[in-house]
Tab-separated table of C-alpha atoms in Angstrom:
chain	number	residue	atom	x	y	z
A	7	UNK	CA	4.880	-12.999	6.736
A	8	UNK	CA	7.144	-15.632	6.680
A	9	UNK	CA	9.197	-14.714	3.529
A	10	UNK	CA	9.225	-11.163	3.574
A	11	UNK	CA	12.200	-8.952	3.086
A	12	UNK	CA	13.912	-7.214	6.288
A	13	UNK	CA	14.790	-3.937	4.371
A	14	UNK	CA	17.386	-3.220	6.506
A	15	UNK	CA	15.235	-2.130	9.578
A	16	UNK	CA	14.178	-3.775	12.941
A	17	UNK	CA	10.803	-5.119	12.737
A	18	UNK	CA	9.018	-1.981	14.429
A	19	UNK	CA	10.337	0.313	12.073
A	20	UNK	CA	9.608	-1.816	8.998
A	21	UNK	CA	6.111	-2.361	9.906
A	22	UNK	CA	5.665	1.205	10.923
A	23	UNK	CA	7.359	2.258	7.587
A	24	UNK	CA	5.311	-0.093	5.445
A	25	UNK	CA	2.118	1.387	7.135
A	26	UNK	CA	3.216	4.685	6.015
A	27	UNK	CA	3.835	4.011	2.654
A	28	UNK	CA	0.721	2.198	2.240
A	29	UNK	CA	-1.424	5.243	3.542
A	30	UNK	CA	0.313	7.354	1.263
A	31	UNK	CA	-0.014	4.894	-1.713
A	32	UNK	CA	-3.991	5.020	-0.839
A	33	UNK	CA	-4.095	8.401	-0.427
A	34	UNK	CA	-2.285	9.623	-3.596
A	35	UNK	CA	-2.496	7.031	-5.979
A	36	UNK	CA	1.316	6.547	-6.549
A	37	UNK	CA	4.239	6.756	-4.875
A	38	UNK	CA	7.983	6.738	-5.770
A	39	UNK	CA	10.348	4.342	-3.884
A	40	UNK	CA	12.855	1.580	-4.391
A	41	UNK	CA	11.864	-1.602	-6.347
A	42	UNK	CA	12.362	-3.636	-3.094
A	43	UNK	CA	10.132	-1.488	-1.066
A	44	UNK	CA	7.557	-1.315	-3.859
A	45	UNK	CA	7.258	-5.148	-3.627
A	46	UNK	CA	6.803	-5.096	-0.266
A	47	UNK	CA	4.204	-2.229	-0.292
A	48	UNK	CA	2.032	-3.489	-3.382
A	49	UNK	CA	0.640	-6.551	-1.669
A	50	UNK	CA	-0.330	-4.582	1.420
A	51	UNK	CA	-2.075	-2.105	-0.422
A	52	UNK	CA	-4.009	-5.105	-2.399
A	53	UNK	CA	-5.099	-6.208	0.957
A	54	UNK	CA	-6.596	-3.005	2.188
A	55	UNK	CA	-8.492	-2.950	-1.251
A	56	UNK	CA	-9.711	-6.241	-0.769
A	57	UNK	CA	-11.083	-5.401	2.634
A	58	UNK	CA	-12.593	-2.244	1.731
A	59	UNK	CA	-14.607	-4.426	-1.006
A	60	UNK	CA	-16.258	-6.404	2.011
A	61	UNK	CA	-17.521	-3.401	3.345
A	62	UNK	CA	-18.546	-4.297	6.615
A	63	UNK	CA	-17.542	-2.808	10.124
A	64	UNK	CA	-15.244	-5.607	11.065
A	65	UNK	CA	-13.359	-5.154	7.895
A	66	UNK	CA	-13.237	-1.479	8.383
A	67	UNK	CA	-11.881	-1.700	11.742
A	68	UNK	CA	-9.366	-4.421	10.617
A	69	UNK	CA	-8.106	-1.641	7.875
A	70	UNK	CA	-7.881	1.190	10.649
A	71	UNK	CA	-5.695	-1.132	12.491
A	72	UNK	CA	-3.345	-0.733	9.335
A	73	UNK	CA	-3.838	2.461	7.877
A	74	UNK	CA	-2.644	5.391	9.736
A	75	UNK	CA	-5.230	8.139	8.687
A	76	UNK	CA	-8.915	8.035	9.274
A	77	UNK	CA	-9.689	9.858	6.376
A	78	UNK	CA	-7.627	7.475	4.004
A	79	UNK	CA	-9.370	4.695	5.549
A	80	UNK	CA	-12.681	6.315	4.855
A	81	UNK	CA	-11.984	7.282	1.195
A	82	UNK	CA	-10.588	3.598	0.760
A	83	UNK	CA	-14.034	2.149	1.725
A	84	UNK	CA	-16.329	4.957	0.021
A	85	UNK	CA	-14.654	5.694	-3.311
A	86	UNK	CA	-11.901	3.178	-3.941
A	87	UNK	CA	-13.898	-0.013	-3.144
A	88	UNK	CA	-16.493	1.079	-5.419
A	89	UNK	CA	-13.863	1.543	-8.201
A	90	UNK	CA	-12.437	-1.684	-8.196
A	91	UNK	CA	-15.721	-3.558	-7.467
A	92	UNK	CA	-15.488	-5.375	-10.654
A	93	UNK	CA	-11.997	-6.147	-10.607
A	94	UNK	CA	-10.677	-9.248	-9.007
A	95	UNK	CA	-7.212	-8.254	-7.503
A	96	UNK	CA	-4.313	-6.337	-9.620
A	97	UNK	CA	-4.922	-3.248	-8.214
A	98	UNK	CA	-1.463	-1.911	-8.172
A	99	UNK	CA	1.251	-1.662	-10.770
A	100	UNK	CA	5.199	-1.317	-10.195
A	101	UNK	CA	6.879	0.774	-13.190
A	102	UNK	CA	10.793	0.750	-12.808
A	103	UNK	CA	12.406	4.377	-13.591
A	104	UNK	CA	15.968	3.531	-13.436
A	105	UNK	CA	18.621	4.133	-10.847
A	106	UNK	CA	18.602	6.918	-8.100
A	107	UNK	CA	21.452	9.679	-8.601
A	108	UNK	CA	22.914	9.513	-5.090
A	109	UNK	CA	23.392	5.802	-4.577
A	110	UNK	CA	22.177	4.042	-7.906
A	111	UNK	CA	19.339	2.258	-5.978
A	112	UNK	CA	17.176	0.808	-8.745
A	113	UNK	CA	13.926	2.922	-8.736
A	114	UNK	CA	10.069	2.240	-8.964
A	115	UNK	CA	6.477	3.843	-9.032
A	116	UNK	CA	3.802	2.194	-7.346
A	117	UNK	CA	0.688	2.972	-8.854
A	118	UNK	CA	-3.162	2.050	-8.083
A	119	UNK	CA	-4.279	0.936	-11.586
């Protein structure tokens, strides 16, 4: 995690936010956020899906350390790992959707492909 963005937050808050966003993405299939946050969340979601494809107890426990909801981790290993079994990476897509009305921050949707 050497060249990651700080996103204007202390380390513990930043990690908690990224964990929550990754969990939400894996739970719902897509999230709407700023482009900068989207670029941080996408690789983390990809890593979780790659872990799920290994499908052993060690990788399940490793995923549980990061994902905040147990049922999301179970769904990841049971359903999503099968869905992406034939795919070698590239499980997420970032679609830019223009500026936010309040502060003109560039917004994006992160989707599971």
